[in-house]
Short mmCIF file of C-alpha atoms (C1' of nucleotides) in Angstrom, two decimals:
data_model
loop_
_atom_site.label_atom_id
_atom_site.label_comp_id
_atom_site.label_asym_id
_atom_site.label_seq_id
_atom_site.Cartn_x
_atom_site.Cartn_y
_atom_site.Cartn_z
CA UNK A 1 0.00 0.00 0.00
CA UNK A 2 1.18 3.17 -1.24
CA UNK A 3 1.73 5.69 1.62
CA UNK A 4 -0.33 9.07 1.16
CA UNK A 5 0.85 10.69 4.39
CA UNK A 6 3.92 12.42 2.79
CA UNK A 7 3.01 14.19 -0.58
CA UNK A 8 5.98 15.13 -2.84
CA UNK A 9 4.07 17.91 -3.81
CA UNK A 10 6.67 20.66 -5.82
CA UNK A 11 10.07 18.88 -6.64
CA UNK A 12 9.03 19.84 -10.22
CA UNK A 13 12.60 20.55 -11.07
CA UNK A 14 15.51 17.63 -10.45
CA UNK A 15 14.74 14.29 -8.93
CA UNK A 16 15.27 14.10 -4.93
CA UNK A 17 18.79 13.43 -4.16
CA UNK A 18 17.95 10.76 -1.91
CA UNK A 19 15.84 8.78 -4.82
CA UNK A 20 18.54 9.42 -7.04
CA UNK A 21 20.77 8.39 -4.60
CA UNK A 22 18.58 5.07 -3.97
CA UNK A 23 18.54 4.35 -7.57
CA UNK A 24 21.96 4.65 -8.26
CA UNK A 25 22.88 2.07 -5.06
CA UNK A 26 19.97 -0.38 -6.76
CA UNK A 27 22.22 -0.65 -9.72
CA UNK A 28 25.55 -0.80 -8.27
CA UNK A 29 24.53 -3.92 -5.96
CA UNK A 30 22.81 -5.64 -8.98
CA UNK A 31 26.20 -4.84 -10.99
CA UNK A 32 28.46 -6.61 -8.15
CA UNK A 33 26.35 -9.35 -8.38
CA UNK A 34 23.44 -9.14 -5.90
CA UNK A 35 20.36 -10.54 -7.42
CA UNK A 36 17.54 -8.59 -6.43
CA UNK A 37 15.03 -11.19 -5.12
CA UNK A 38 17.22 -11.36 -1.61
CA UNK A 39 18.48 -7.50 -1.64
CA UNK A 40 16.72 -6.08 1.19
CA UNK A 41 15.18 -2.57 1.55
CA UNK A 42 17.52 -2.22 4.53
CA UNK A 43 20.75 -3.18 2.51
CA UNK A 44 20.05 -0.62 -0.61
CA UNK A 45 19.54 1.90 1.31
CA UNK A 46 22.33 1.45 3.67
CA UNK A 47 24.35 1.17 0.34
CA UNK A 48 22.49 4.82 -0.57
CA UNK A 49 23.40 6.39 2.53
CA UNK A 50 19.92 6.75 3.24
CA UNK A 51 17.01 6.19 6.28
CA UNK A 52 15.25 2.80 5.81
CA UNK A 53 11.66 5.11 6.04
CA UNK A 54 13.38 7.22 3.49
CA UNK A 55 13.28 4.71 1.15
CA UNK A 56 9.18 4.27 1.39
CA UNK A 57 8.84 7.85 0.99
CA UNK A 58 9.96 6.87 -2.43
CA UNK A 59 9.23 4.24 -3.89
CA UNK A 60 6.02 1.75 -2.57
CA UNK A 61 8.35 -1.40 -2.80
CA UNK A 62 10.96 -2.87 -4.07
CA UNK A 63 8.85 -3.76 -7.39
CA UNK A 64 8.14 0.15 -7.87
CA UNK A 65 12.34 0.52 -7.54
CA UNK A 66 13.02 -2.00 -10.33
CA UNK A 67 9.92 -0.35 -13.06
CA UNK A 68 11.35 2.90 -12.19
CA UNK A 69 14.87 1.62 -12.97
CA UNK A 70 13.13 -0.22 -15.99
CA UNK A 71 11.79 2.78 -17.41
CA UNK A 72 15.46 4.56 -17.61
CA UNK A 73 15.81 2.30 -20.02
CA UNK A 74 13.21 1.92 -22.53
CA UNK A 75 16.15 3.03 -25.48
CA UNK A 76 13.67 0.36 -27.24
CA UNK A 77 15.48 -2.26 -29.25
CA UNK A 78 12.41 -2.39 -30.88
CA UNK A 79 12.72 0.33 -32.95
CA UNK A 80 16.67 -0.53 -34.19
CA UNK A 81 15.21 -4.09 -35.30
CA UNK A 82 11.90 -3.47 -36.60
CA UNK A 83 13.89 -0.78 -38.77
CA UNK A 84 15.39 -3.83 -40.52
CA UNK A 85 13.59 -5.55 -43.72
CA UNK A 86 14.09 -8.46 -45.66
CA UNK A 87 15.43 -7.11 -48.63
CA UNK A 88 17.90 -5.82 -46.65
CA UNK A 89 19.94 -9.51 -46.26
CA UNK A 90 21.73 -10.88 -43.13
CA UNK A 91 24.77 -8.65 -43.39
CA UNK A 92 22.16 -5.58 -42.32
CA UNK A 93 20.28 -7.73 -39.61
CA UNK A 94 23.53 -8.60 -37.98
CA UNK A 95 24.28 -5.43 -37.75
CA UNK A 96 20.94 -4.48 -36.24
CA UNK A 97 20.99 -7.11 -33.62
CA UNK A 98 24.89 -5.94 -32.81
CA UNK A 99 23.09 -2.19 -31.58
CA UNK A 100 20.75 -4.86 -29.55
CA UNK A 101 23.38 -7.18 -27.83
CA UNK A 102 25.08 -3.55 -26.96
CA UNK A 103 21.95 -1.90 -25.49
CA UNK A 104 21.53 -5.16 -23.42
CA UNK A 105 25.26 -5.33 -22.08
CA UNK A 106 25.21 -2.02 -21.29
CA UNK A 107 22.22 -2.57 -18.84
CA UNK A 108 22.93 -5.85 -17.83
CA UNK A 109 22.41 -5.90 -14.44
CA UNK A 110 18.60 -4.49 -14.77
CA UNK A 111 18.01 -6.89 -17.57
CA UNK A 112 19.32 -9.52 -15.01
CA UNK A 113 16.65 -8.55 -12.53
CA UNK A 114 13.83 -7.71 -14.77
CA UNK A 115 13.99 -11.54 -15.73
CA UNK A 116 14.66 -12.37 -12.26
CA UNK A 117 11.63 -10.89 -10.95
CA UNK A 118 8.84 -11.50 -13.89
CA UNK A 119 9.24 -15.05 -13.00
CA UNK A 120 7.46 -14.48 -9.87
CA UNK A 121 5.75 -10.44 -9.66
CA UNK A 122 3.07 -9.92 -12.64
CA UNK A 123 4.07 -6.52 -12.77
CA UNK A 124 7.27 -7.05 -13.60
CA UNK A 125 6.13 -10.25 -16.13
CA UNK A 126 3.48 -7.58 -17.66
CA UNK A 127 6.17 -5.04 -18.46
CA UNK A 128 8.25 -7.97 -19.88
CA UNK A 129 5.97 -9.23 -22.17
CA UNK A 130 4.64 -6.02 -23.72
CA UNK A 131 8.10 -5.44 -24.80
CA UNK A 132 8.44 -8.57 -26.16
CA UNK A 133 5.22 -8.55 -27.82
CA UNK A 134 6.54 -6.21 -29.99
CA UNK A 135 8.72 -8.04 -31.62
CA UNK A 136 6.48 -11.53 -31.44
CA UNK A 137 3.59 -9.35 -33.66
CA UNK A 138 6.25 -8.11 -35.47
CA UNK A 139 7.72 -11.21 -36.37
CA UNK A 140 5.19 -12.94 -37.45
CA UNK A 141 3.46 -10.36 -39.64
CA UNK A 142 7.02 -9.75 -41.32
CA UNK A 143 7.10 -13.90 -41.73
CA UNK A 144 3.39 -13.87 -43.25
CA UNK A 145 4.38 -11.06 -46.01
CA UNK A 146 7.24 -12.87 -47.03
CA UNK A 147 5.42 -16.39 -47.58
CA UNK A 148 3.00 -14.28 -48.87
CA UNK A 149 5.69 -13.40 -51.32
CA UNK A 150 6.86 -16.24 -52.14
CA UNK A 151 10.05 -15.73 -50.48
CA UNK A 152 9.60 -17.77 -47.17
CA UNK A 153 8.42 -21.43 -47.13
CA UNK A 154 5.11 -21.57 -47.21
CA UNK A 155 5.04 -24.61 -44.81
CA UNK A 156 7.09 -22.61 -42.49
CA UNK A 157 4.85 -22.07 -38.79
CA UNK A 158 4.90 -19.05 -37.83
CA UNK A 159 3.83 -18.66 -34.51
CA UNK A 160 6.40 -21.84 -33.53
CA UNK A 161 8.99 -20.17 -35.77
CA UNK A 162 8.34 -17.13 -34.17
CA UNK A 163 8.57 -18.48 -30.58
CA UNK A 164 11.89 -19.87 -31.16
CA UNK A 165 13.43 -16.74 -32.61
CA UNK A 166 11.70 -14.09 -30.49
CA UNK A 167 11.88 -15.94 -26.78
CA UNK A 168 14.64 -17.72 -27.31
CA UNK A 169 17.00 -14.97 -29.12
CA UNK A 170 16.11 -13.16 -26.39
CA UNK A 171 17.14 -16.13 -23.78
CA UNK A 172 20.09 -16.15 -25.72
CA UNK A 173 20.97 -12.33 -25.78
CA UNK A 174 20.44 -12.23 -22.18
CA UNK A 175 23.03 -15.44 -20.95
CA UNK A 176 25.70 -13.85 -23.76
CA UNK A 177 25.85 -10.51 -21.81
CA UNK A 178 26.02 -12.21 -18.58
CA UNK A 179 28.49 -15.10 -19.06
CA UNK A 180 30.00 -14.17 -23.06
CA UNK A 181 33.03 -12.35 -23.89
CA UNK A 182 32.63 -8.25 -24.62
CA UNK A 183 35.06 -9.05 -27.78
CA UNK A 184 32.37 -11.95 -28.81
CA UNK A 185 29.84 -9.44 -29.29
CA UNK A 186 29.91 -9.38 -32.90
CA UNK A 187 30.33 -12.59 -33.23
CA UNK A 188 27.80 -13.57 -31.40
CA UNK A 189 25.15 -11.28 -33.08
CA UNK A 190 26.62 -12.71 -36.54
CA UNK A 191 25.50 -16.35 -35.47
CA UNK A 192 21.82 -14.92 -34.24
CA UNK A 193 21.61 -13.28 -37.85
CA UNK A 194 22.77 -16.36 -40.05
CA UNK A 195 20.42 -18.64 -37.55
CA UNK A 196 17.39 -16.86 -38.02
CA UNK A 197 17.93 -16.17 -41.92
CA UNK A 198 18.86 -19.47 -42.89
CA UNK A 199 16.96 -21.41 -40.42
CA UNK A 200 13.40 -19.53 -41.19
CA UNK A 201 13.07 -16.51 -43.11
CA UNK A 202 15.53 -18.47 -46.22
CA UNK A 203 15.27 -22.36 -45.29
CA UNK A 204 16.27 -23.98 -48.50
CA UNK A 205 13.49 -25.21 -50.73
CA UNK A 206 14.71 -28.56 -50.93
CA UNK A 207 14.39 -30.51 -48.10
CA UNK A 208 16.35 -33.10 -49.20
CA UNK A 209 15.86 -35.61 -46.15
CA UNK B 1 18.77 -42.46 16.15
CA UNK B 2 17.14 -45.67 14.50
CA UNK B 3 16.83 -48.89 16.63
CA UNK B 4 19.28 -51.90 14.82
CA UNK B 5 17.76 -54.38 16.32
CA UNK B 6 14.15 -53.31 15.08
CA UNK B 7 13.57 -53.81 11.23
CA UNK B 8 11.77 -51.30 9.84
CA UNK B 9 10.69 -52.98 6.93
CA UNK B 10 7.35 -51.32 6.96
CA UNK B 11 9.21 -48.23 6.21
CA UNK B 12 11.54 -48.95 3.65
CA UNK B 13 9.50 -50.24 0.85
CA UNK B 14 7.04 -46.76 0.26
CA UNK B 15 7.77 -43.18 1.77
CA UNK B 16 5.81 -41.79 4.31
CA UNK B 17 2.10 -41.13 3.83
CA UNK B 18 2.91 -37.03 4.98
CA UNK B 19 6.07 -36.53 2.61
CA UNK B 20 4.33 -38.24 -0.82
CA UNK B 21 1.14 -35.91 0.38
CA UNK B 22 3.02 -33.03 0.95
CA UNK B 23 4.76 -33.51 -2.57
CA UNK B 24 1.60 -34.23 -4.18
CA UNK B 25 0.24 -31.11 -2.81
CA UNK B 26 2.57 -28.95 -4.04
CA UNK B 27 2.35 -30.53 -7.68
CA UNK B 28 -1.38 -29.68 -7.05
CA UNK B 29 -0.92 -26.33 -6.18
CA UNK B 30 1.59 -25.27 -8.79
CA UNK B 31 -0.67 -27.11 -11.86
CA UNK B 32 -3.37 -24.86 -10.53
CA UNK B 33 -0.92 -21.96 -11.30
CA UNK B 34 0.41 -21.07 -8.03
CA UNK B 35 4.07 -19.86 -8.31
CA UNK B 36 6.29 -21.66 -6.26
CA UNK B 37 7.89 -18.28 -4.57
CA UNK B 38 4.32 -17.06 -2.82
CA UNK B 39 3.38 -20.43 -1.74
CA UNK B 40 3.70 -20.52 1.95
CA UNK B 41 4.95 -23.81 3.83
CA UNK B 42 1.61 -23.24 5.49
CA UNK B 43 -0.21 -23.22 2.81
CA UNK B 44 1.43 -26.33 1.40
CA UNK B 45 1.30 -28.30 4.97
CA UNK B 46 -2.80 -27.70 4.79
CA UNK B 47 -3.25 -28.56 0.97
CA UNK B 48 -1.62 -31.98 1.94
CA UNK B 49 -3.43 -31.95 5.33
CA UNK B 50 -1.17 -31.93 7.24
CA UNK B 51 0.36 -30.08 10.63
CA UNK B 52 3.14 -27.65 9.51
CA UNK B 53 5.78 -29.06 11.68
CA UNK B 54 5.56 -32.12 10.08
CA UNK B 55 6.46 -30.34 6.61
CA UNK B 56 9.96 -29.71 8.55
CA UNK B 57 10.45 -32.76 9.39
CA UNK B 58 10.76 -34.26 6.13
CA UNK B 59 12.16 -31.20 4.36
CA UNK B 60 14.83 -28.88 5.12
CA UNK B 61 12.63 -25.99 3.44
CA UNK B 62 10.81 -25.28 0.25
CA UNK B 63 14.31 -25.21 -1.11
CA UNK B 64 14.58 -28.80 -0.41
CA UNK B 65 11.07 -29.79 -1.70
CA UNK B 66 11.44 -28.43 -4.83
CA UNK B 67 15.08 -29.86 -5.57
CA UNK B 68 12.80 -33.36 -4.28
CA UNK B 69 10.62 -32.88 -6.77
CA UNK B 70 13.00 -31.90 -9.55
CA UNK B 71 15.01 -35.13 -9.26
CA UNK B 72 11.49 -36.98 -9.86
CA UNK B 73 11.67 -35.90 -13.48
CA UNK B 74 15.68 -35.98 -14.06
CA UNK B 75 14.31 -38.75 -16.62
CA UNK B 76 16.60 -36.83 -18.54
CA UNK B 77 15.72 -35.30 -21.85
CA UNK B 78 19.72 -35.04 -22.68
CA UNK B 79 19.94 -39.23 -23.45
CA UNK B 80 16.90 -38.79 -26.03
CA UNK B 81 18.73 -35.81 -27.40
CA UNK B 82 21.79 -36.91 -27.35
CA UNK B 83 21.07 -40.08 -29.46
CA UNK B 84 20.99 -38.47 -32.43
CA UNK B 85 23.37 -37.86 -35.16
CA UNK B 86 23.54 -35.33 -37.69
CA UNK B 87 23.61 -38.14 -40.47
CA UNK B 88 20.15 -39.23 -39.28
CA UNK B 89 18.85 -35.71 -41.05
CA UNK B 90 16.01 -33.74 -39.94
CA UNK B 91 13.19 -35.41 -40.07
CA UNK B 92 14.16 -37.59 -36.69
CA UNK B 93 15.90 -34.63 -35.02
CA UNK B 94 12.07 -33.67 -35.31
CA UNK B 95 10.92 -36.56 -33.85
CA UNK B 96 13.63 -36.81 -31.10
CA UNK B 97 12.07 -33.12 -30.00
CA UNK B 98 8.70 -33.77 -30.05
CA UNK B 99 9.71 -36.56 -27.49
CA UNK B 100 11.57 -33.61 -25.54
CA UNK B 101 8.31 -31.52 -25.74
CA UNK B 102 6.04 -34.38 -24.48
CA UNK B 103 8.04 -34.50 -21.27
CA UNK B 104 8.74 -31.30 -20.73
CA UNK B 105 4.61 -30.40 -20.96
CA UNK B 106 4.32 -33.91 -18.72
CA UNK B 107 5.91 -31.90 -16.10
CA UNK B 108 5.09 -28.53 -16.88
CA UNK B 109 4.81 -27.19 -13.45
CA UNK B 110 7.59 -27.90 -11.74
CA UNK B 111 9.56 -27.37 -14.60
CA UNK B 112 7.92 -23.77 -14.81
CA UNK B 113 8.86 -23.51 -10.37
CA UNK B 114 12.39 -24.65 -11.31
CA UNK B 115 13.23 -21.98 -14.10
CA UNK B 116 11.12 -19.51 -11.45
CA UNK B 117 13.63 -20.29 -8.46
CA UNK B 118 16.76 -20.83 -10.57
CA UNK B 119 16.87 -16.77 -11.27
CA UNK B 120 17.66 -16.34 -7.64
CA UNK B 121 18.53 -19.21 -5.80
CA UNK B 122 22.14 -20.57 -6.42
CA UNK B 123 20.96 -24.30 -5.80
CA UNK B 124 18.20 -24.89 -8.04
CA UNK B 125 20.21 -22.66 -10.65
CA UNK B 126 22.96 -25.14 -10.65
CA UNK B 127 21.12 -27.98 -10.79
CA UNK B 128 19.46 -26.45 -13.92
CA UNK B 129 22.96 -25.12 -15.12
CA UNK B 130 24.21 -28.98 -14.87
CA UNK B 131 21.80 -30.55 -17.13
CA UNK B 132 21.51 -27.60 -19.80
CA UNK B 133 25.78 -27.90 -19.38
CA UNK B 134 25.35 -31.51 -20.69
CA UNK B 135 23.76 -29.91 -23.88
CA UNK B 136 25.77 -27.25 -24.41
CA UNK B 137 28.99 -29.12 -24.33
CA UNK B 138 26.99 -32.01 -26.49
CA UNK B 139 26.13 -29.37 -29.31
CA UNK B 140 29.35 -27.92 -29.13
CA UNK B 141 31.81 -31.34 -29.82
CA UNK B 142 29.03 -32.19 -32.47
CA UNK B 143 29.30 -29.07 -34.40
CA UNK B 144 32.84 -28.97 -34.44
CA UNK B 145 33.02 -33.01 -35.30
CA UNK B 146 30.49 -31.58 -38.24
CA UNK B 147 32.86 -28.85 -39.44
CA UNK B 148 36.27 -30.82 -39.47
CA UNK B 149 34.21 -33.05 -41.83
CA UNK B 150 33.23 -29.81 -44.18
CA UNK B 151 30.04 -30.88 -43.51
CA UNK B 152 29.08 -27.68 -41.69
CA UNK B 153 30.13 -24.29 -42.69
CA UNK B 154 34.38 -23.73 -40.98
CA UNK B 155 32.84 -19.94 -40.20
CA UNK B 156 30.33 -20.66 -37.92
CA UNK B 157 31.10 -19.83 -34.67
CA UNK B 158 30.28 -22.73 -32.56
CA UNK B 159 30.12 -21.51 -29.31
CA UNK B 160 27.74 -18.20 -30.16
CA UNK B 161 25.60 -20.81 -32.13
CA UNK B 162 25.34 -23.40 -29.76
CA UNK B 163 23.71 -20.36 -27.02
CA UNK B 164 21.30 -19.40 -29.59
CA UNK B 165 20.70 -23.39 -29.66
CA UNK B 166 20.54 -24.64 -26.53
CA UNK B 167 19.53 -21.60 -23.89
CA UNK B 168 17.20 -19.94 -26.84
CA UNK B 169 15.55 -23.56 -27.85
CA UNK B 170 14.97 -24.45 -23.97
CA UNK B 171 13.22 -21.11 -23.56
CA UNK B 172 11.26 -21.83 -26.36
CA UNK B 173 10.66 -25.24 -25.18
CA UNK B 174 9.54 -24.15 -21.79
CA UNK B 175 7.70 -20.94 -23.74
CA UNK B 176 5.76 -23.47 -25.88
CA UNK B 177 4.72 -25.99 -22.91
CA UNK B 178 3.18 -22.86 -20.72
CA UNK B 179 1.06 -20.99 -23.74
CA UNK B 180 1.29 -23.35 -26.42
CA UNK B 181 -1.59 -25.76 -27.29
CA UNK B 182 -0.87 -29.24 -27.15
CA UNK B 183 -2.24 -30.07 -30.69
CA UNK B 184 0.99 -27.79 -32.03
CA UNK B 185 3.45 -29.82 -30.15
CA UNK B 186 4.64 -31.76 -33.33
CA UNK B 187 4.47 -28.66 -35.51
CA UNK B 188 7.09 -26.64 -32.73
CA UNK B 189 8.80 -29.23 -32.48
CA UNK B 190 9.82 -29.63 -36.31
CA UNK B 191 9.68 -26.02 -36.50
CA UNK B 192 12.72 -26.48 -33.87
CA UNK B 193 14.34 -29.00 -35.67
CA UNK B 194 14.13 -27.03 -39.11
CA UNK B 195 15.78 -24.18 -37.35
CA UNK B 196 18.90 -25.83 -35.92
CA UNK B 197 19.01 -27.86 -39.27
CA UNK B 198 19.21 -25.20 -41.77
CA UNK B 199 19.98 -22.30 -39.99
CA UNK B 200 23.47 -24.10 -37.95
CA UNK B 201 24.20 -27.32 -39.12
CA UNK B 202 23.35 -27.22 -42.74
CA UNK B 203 23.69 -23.66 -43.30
CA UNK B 204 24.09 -22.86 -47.33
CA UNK B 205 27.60 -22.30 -48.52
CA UNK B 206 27.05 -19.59 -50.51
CA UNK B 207 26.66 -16.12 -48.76
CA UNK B 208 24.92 -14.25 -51.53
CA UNK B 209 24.71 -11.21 -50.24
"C1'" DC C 1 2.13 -54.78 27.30
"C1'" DT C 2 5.77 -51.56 25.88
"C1'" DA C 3 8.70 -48.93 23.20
"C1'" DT C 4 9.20 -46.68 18.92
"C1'" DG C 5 8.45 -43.69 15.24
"C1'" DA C 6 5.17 -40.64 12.77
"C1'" DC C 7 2.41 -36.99 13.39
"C1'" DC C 8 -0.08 -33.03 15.73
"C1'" DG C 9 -0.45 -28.56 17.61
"C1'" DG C 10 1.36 -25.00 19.50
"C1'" DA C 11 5.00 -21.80 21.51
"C1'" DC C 12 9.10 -19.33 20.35
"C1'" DA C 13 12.65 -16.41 18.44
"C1'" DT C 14 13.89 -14.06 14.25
"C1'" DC C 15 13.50 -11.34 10.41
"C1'" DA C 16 11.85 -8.44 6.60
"C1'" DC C 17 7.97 -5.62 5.24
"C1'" DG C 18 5.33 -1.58 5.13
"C1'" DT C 19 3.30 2.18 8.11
"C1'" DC C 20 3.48 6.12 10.92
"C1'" DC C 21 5.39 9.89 13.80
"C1'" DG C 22 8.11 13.44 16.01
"C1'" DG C 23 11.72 16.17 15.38
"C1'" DA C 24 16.18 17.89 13.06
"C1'" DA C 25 18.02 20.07 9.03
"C1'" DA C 26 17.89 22.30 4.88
"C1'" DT C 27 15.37 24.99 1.49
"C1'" DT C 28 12.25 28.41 0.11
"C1'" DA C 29 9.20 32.25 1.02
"C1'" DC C 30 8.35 36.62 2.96
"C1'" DG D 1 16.54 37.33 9.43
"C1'" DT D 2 12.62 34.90 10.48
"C1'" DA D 3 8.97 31.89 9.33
"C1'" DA D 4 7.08 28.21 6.69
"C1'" DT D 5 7.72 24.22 4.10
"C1'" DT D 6 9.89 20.19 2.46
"C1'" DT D 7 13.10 16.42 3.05
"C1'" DC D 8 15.09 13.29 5.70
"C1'" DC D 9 16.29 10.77 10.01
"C1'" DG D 10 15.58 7.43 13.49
"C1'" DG D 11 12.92 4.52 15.60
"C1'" DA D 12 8.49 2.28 17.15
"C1'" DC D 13 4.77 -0.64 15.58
"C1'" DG D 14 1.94 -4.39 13.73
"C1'" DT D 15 1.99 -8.24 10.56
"C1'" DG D 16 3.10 -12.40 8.52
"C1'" DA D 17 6.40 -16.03 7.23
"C1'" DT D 18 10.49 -18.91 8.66
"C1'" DG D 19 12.60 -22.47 11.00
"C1'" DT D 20 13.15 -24.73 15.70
"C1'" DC D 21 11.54 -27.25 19.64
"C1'" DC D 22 8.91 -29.95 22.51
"C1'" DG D 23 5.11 -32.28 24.93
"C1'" DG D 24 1.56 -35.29 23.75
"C1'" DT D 25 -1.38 -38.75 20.95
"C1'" DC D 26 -1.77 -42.88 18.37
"C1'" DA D 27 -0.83 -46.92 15.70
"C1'" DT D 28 2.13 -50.62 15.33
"C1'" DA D 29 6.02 -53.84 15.80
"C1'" DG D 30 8.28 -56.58 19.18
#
DNA sequence: CTATGACCGGACATCACGTCCGGAAATTAC
DNA sequence: GTAATTTCCGGACGTGATGTCCGGTCATAG
């Protein structure tokens, strides 16, 4: 329950420096490692130099924390791979999902306990899945057009096609910026290119057993 | 401390009535769609009617119940898997996943607790980490067994392709067994297989662009 | 009949959460 | 400079879940 006692009323300006302060800690314990499930009100802000109470004056709980940390950064990788077409070839989507793996490294930690955390809060699992959804409606449209075209396999599913490339590139994205090398990065987005093209959108005609 | 000279025959051949109820419970509770992080030992102990204490005197803590559980389905999806060869083509890699899918969506729930708990507790993560870790190191000897025959593409980065494979196709997996309908299972499934095959393993030697 | 082991039903101590206040300190208004 | 307002501190509460302990009941094996 939200408190209504103290009302931030005219802080129009900069953002408290004790929330700033807060947010900043958040993100420094999630980068050494902390995962967020077991990091207590009391230990954040401790690490923020901060009252315990000052912390609820805040944020309502540790859920509001992570969507406000969420929100700083919605740099949507949407938009850098839905910019991307066919007809532009693999080379172009490679480079497109290289932007991606970059955005995600950079906020690695947050990404770390966004995942952490939809598994169990439907807030957090809400927020997830709207950004993903993006990409899943996306997807398949794009996938549609091009069978419609001709250029895809017509016997290609594209909902299960979809599924695999969507959730599971992202699955994929998110374990390379945690355990993969920095200097893999391009490789790495290379290999997520070249899968998806040749394994759906240009699968071979021929299935020759 | 157990009496030697009493045989406790009548103990050894089935487990106690509470712990199989208390197991059975949970199973209950998470099929119904419980998460496994808000459900209270309390609310387990009276779903398997049964006194809370005794709960603790079979398991350590939920912790403990869940890793229980787990090994219940460690009939492990890896032998299946690992049986086939990329001479047997396609087609059966098809069939050896729609195997994979059946048992995964056998034990949906617990595998759906498992992936929840994994994200922040270091035990059930590891135990997940080992049997993925089979996989990965699997895919990986296979691939490069496939490319010092020039049967698959020297360019291909095994490593970056085998995350895409193994973490992006067990998301899928577990994505497909929560929302998916059951009458798809064959069509993911060879959707999966079509991916791996033409997009990794069999990926065209000519880059054209 | 007796001892044993499984289970019950509470009582505890502990701990994190979220709420609420009173007062100090700093900022803004007058 | 003084007064009013906002921000923060520090701590007290109530609540609810955890894990431990123990006395007591009951069925059963010897």
């Amino acid at each position: 329950m939200p408190s209504i006692t103290r009302r931030r009323t005219a802080n129009v300006g900069r953002p408290t420096s004790a929330e700033a302060e807060i947010l900043a800690a958040t993100q420094r314990l999630l980068i050494n490692g902390a995962n967020f499930t077991e990091l207590g009100v009391q230990q954040i802000s401790t690490e923020a130099g901060v009252a315990r109470s000052t912390f609820y004056s805040h944020f309502r709980d540790k859920i509001d924390l992570l969507m406000r940390l969420a929100t700083e950064l919605m740099t949507s990788s949407f938009d850098v791979t839905s910019a991307w077409d066919p007809s532009d070839g693999v080379e172009r989507l490679a480079d497109a999902f290289l932007q991606v793996v970059k955005v995600y490294r950079k906020h690695a930690a947050v990404r770390r306990a966004l995942a952490e955390v939809a598994t169990y809060d439907a807030t957090v699992r809400d927020f997830l899945s709207a950004e993903l959804n993006q990409f899943t409606d996306w997807t398949i449209a794009v996938l549609r057009a091009e069978q419609d075209a001709g250029r895809t396999r017509a016997d290609l599913d594209p909902v299960s096609a979809t599924r695999m490339i969507v959730m599971g590139g992202e699955r994929a994205l998110v374990d390379h910026v945690t355990a993969g090398d920095p200097g893999s990065d391009a490789a790495f987005a290379r290999e997520l290119a070249l899968t998806w093209w040749y394994g759906v959108y240009r699968r071979p005609a021929d299935y020759s057993k």
